[in-house]
Coordinates of C-alpha atoms and ligand atoms in Angstrom, one line a residue:
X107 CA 105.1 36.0 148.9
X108 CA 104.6 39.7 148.3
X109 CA 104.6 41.1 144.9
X110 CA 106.8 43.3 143.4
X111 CA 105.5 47.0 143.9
X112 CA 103.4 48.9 140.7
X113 CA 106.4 50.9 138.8
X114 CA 104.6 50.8 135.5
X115 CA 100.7 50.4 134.0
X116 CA 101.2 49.2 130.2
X117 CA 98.0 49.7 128.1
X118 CA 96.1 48.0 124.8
X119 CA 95.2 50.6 122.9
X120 CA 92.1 49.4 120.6
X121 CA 89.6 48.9 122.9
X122 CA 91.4 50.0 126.0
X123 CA 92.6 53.3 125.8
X124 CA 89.9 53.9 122.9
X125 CA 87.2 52.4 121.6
X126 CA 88.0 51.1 118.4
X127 CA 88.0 47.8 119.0
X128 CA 84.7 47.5 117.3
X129 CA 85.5 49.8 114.1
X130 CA 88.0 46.8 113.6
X131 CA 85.5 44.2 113.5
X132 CA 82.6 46.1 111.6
X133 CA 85.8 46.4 108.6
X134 CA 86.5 42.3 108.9
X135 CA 82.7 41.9 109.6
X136 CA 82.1 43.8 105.9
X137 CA 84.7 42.2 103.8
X138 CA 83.8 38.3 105.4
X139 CA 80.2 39.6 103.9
X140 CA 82.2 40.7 100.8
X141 CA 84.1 37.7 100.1
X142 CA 80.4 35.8 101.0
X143 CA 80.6 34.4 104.3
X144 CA 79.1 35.6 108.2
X145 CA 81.9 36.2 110.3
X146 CA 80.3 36.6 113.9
X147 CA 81.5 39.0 116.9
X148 CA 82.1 35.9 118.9
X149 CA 84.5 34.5 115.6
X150 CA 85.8 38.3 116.3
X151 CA 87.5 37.3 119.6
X152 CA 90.2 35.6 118.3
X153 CA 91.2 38.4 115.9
X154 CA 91.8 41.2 118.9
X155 CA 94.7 42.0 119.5
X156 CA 96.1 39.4 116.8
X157 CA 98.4 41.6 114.0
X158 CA 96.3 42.6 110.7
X159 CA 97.7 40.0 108.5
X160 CA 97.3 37.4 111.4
X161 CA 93.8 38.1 111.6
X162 CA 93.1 38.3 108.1
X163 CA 94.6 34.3 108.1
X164 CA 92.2 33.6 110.7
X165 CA 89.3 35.5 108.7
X166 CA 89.7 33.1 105.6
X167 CA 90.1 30.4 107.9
X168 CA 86.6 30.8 109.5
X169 CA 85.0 31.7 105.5
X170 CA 86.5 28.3 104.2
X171 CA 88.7 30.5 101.8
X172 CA 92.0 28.5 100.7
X173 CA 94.6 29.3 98.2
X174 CA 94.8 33.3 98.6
X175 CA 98.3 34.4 96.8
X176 CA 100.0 36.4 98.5
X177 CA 98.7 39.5 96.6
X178 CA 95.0 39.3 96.6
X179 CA 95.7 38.8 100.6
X180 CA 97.8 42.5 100.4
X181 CA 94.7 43.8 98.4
X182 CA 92.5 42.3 101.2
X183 CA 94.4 43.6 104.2
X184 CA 94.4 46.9 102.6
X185 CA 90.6 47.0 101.9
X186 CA 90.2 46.2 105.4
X187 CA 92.6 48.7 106.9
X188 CA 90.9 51.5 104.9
X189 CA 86.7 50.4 105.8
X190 CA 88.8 50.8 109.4
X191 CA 90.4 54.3 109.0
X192 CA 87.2 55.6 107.4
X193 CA 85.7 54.9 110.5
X194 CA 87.8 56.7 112.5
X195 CA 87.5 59.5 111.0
X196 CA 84.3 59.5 110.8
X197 CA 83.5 58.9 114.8
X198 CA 86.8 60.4 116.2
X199 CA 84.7 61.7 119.5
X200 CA 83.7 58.5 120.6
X201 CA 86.8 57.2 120.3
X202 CA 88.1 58.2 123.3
X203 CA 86.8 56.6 126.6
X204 CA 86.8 59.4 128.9
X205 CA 88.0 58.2 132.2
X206 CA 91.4 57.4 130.6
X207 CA 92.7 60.7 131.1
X208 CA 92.1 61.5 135.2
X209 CA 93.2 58.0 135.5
X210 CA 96.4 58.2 133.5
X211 CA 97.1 61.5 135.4
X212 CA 96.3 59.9 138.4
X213 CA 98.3 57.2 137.9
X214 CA 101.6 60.1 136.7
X215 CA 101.0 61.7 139.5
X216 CA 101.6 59.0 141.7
X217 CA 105.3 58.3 140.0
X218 CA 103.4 55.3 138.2
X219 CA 105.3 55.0 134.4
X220 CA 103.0 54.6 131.8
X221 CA 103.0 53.0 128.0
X222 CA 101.0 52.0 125.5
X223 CA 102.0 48.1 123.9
X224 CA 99.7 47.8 120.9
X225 CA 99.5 45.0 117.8
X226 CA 98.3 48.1 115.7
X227 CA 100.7 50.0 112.8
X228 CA 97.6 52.6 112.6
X229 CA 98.9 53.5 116.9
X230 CA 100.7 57.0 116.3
X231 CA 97.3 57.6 114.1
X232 CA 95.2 56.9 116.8
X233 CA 96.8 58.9 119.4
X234 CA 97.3 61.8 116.9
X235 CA 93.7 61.8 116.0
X236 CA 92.6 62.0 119.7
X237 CA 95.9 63.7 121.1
X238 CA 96.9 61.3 124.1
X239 CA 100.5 60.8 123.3
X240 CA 101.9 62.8 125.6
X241 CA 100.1 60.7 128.3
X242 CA 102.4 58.1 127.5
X243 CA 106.2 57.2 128.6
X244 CA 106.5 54.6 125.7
X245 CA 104.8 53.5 122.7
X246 CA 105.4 50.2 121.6
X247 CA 103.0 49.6 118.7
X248 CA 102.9 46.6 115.7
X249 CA 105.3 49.1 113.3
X250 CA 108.2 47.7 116.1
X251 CA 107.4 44.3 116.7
X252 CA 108.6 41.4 115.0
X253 CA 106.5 39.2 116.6
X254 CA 102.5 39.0 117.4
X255 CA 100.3 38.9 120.4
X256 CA 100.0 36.3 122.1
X257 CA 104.2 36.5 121.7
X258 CA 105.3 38.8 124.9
X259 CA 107.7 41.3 122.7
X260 CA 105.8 44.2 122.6
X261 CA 105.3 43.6 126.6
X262 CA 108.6 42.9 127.0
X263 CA 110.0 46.4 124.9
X264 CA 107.7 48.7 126.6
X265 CA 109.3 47.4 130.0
X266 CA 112.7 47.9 128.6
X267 CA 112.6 51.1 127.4
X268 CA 110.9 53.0 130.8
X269 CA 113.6 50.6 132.4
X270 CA 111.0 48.7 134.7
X271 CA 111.6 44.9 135.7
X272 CA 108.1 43.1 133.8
X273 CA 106.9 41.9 137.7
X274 CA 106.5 45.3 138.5
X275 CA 104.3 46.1 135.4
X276 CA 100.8 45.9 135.2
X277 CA 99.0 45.7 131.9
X278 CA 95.4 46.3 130.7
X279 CA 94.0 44.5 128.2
X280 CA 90.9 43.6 126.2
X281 CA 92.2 40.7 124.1
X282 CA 92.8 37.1 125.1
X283 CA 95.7 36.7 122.6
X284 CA 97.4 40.3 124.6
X285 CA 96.4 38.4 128.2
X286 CA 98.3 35.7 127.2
X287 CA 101.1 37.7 126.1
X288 CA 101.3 39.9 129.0
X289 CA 101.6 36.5 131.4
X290 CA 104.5 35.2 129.2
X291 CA 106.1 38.1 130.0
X292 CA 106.2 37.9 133.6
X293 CA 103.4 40.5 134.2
X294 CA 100.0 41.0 136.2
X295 CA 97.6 41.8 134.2
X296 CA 93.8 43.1 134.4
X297 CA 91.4 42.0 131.9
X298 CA 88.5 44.4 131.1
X299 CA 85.7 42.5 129.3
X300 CA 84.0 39.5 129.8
X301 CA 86.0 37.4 132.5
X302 CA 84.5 33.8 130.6
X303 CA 87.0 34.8 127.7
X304 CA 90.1 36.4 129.6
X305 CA 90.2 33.1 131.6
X306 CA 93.9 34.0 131.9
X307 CA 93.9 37.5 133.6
X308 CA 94.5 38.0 137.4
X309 CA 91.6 39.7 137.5
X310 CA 88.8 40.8 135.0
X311 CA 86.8 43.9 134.6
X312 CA 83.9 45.0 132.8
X313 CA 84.8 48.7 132.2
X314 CA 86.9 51.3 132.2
X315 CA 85.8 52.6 135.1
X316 CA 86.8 50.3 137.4
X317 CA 90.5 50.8 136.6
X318 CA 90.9 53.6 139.0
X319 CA 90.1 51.7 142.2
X320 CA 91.4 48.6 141.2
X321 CA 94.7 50.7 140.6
X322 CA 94.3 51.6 144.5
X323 CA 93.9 48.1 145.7
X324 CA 97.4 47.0 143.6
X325 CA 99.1 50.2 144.4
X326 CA 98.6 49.6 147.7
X327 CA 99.7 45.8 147.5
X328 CA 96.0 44.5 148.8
X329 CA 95.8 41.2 147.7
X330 CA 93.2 38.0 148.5
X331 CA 89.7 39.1 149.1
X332 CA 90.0 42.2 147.1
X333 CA 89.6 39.7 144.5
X334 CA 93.1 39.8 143.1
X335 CA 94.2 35.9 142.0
X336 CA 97.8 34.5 142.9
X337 CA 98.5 34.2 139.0
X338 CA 96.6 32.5 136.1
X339 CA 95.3 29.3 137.1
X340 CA 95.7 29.6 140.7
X341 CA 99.5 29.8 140.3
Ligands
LIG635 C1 95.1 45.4 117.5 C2 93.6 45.1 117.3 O1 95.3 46.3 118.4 O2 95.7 45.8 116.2 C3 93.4 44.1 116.1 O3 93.1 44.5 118.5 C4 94.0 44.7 114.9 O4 92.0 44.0 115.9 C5 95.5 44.9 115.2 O5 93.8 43.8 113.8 C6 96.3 45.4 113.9 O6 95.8 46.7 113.7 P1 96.2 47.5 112.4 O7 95.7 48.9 112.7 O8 97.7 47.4 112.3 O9 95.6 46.9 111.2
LIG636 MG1 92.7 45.5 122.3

């Protein structure tokens, strides 16, 4: 059967749209070593896309820690959030990956809605700091989200609000938990990272760069040996 046609391309933001993805781990990376434990990029995984007090559960989780009240794990979240911000600041340049802009024009240009659907509160920071929000039809961020990636809300909002059916929205992500999410929602999605831990996408990609022609093959409903899948797992 033929898919719906490409009405909308929803993006990730940390490590998607910009390349912060990393700034988060370095801040969980520094307080694991401050509460006195490793916490490895492969540990790291699990935490993208995952809300901050989600992944700061999952951090203690992986140190051993038990018994955190509810306040020391506010002062923790907090310490966390500002090792991340002074990051930004600090490397706003390379935040932004630099293809993102001719292919979000491209993809305006072509009538194509776009939105951003992001577990982060820090989102209207981010695309302040590097001035990309008019790029955007919607902005669905963690400040309007009940529930968490892998839960497909803040897939589901985005669609509603440009008023696009979710089988006619793509979505980019970097994070297994978002993949996940995006599927429950009734949406393709493109993985970019490495394909043994986005299992779930239709298709994975290694890099920004390759959005732009894999936007061509979808747009132009090529499926099969362009090496789109059915669905996850073959469905
Ligand atoms: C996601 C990131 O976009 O936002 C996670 O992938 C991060 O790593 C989460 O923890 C929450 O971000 P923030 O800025 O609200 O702490
Ligand atoms: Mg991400």
């Amino acid at each position: 059967m033929r898919a719906k046609p490409f009405e909308a391309a929803i993006f990730d933001l940390d490590g998607v749209i910009v390349d912060t993805a990393k700034f988060h781990y370095n801040a969980w990376k520094r307080l694991a070593g401050e509460l006195g434990f490793a916490f490895s990029e492969r540990e790291n995984e699990q935490l993208k896309g995952v809300s901050r007090m989600e992944s700061l559960e999952l951090l203690l989780l992986a140190g051993g820690i038990t018994e955190v009240t509810p306040e020391r794990k506010e002062a923790l979240a907090s310490r966390k959030m500002s090792g991340t911000r002074s990051s930004w600041q600090r490397l706003r340049p390379l935040m932004y990956c630099p293809v993102s802009a001719n292919f979000l024009g491209h993809l305006r240009s072509c009538g194509i809605k776009t939105g951003i659907a992001s577990a982060s509160k820090n989102a209207p920071f981010i695309l302040d700091q590097v001035n990309i929000r008019p790029l955007f039809d919607v902005v669905v961020d963690g400040n309007s989200i009940v529930r968490a990636k892998p839960d497909p809300e803040v897939f589901l909002q985005a669609a509603r609000l440009i008023s696009v059916a979710p089988a006619a929205c793509f979505v980019f992500e970097d994070a297994a938990a978002g993949v996940e999410g995006a599927i429950r929602a009734g949406m393709r999605v493109v993985g970019i990272g490495d394909g043994r831990l986005l299992t779930r996408a239709h298709l994975t990609i290694t890099s920004f760069e390759q959005l732009e022609p894999v936007f061509l093959m979808s747009h132009m409903g090529i499926t099969g040996s362009t090496g789109w899948g059915d669905g996850p797992n073959g469905q």
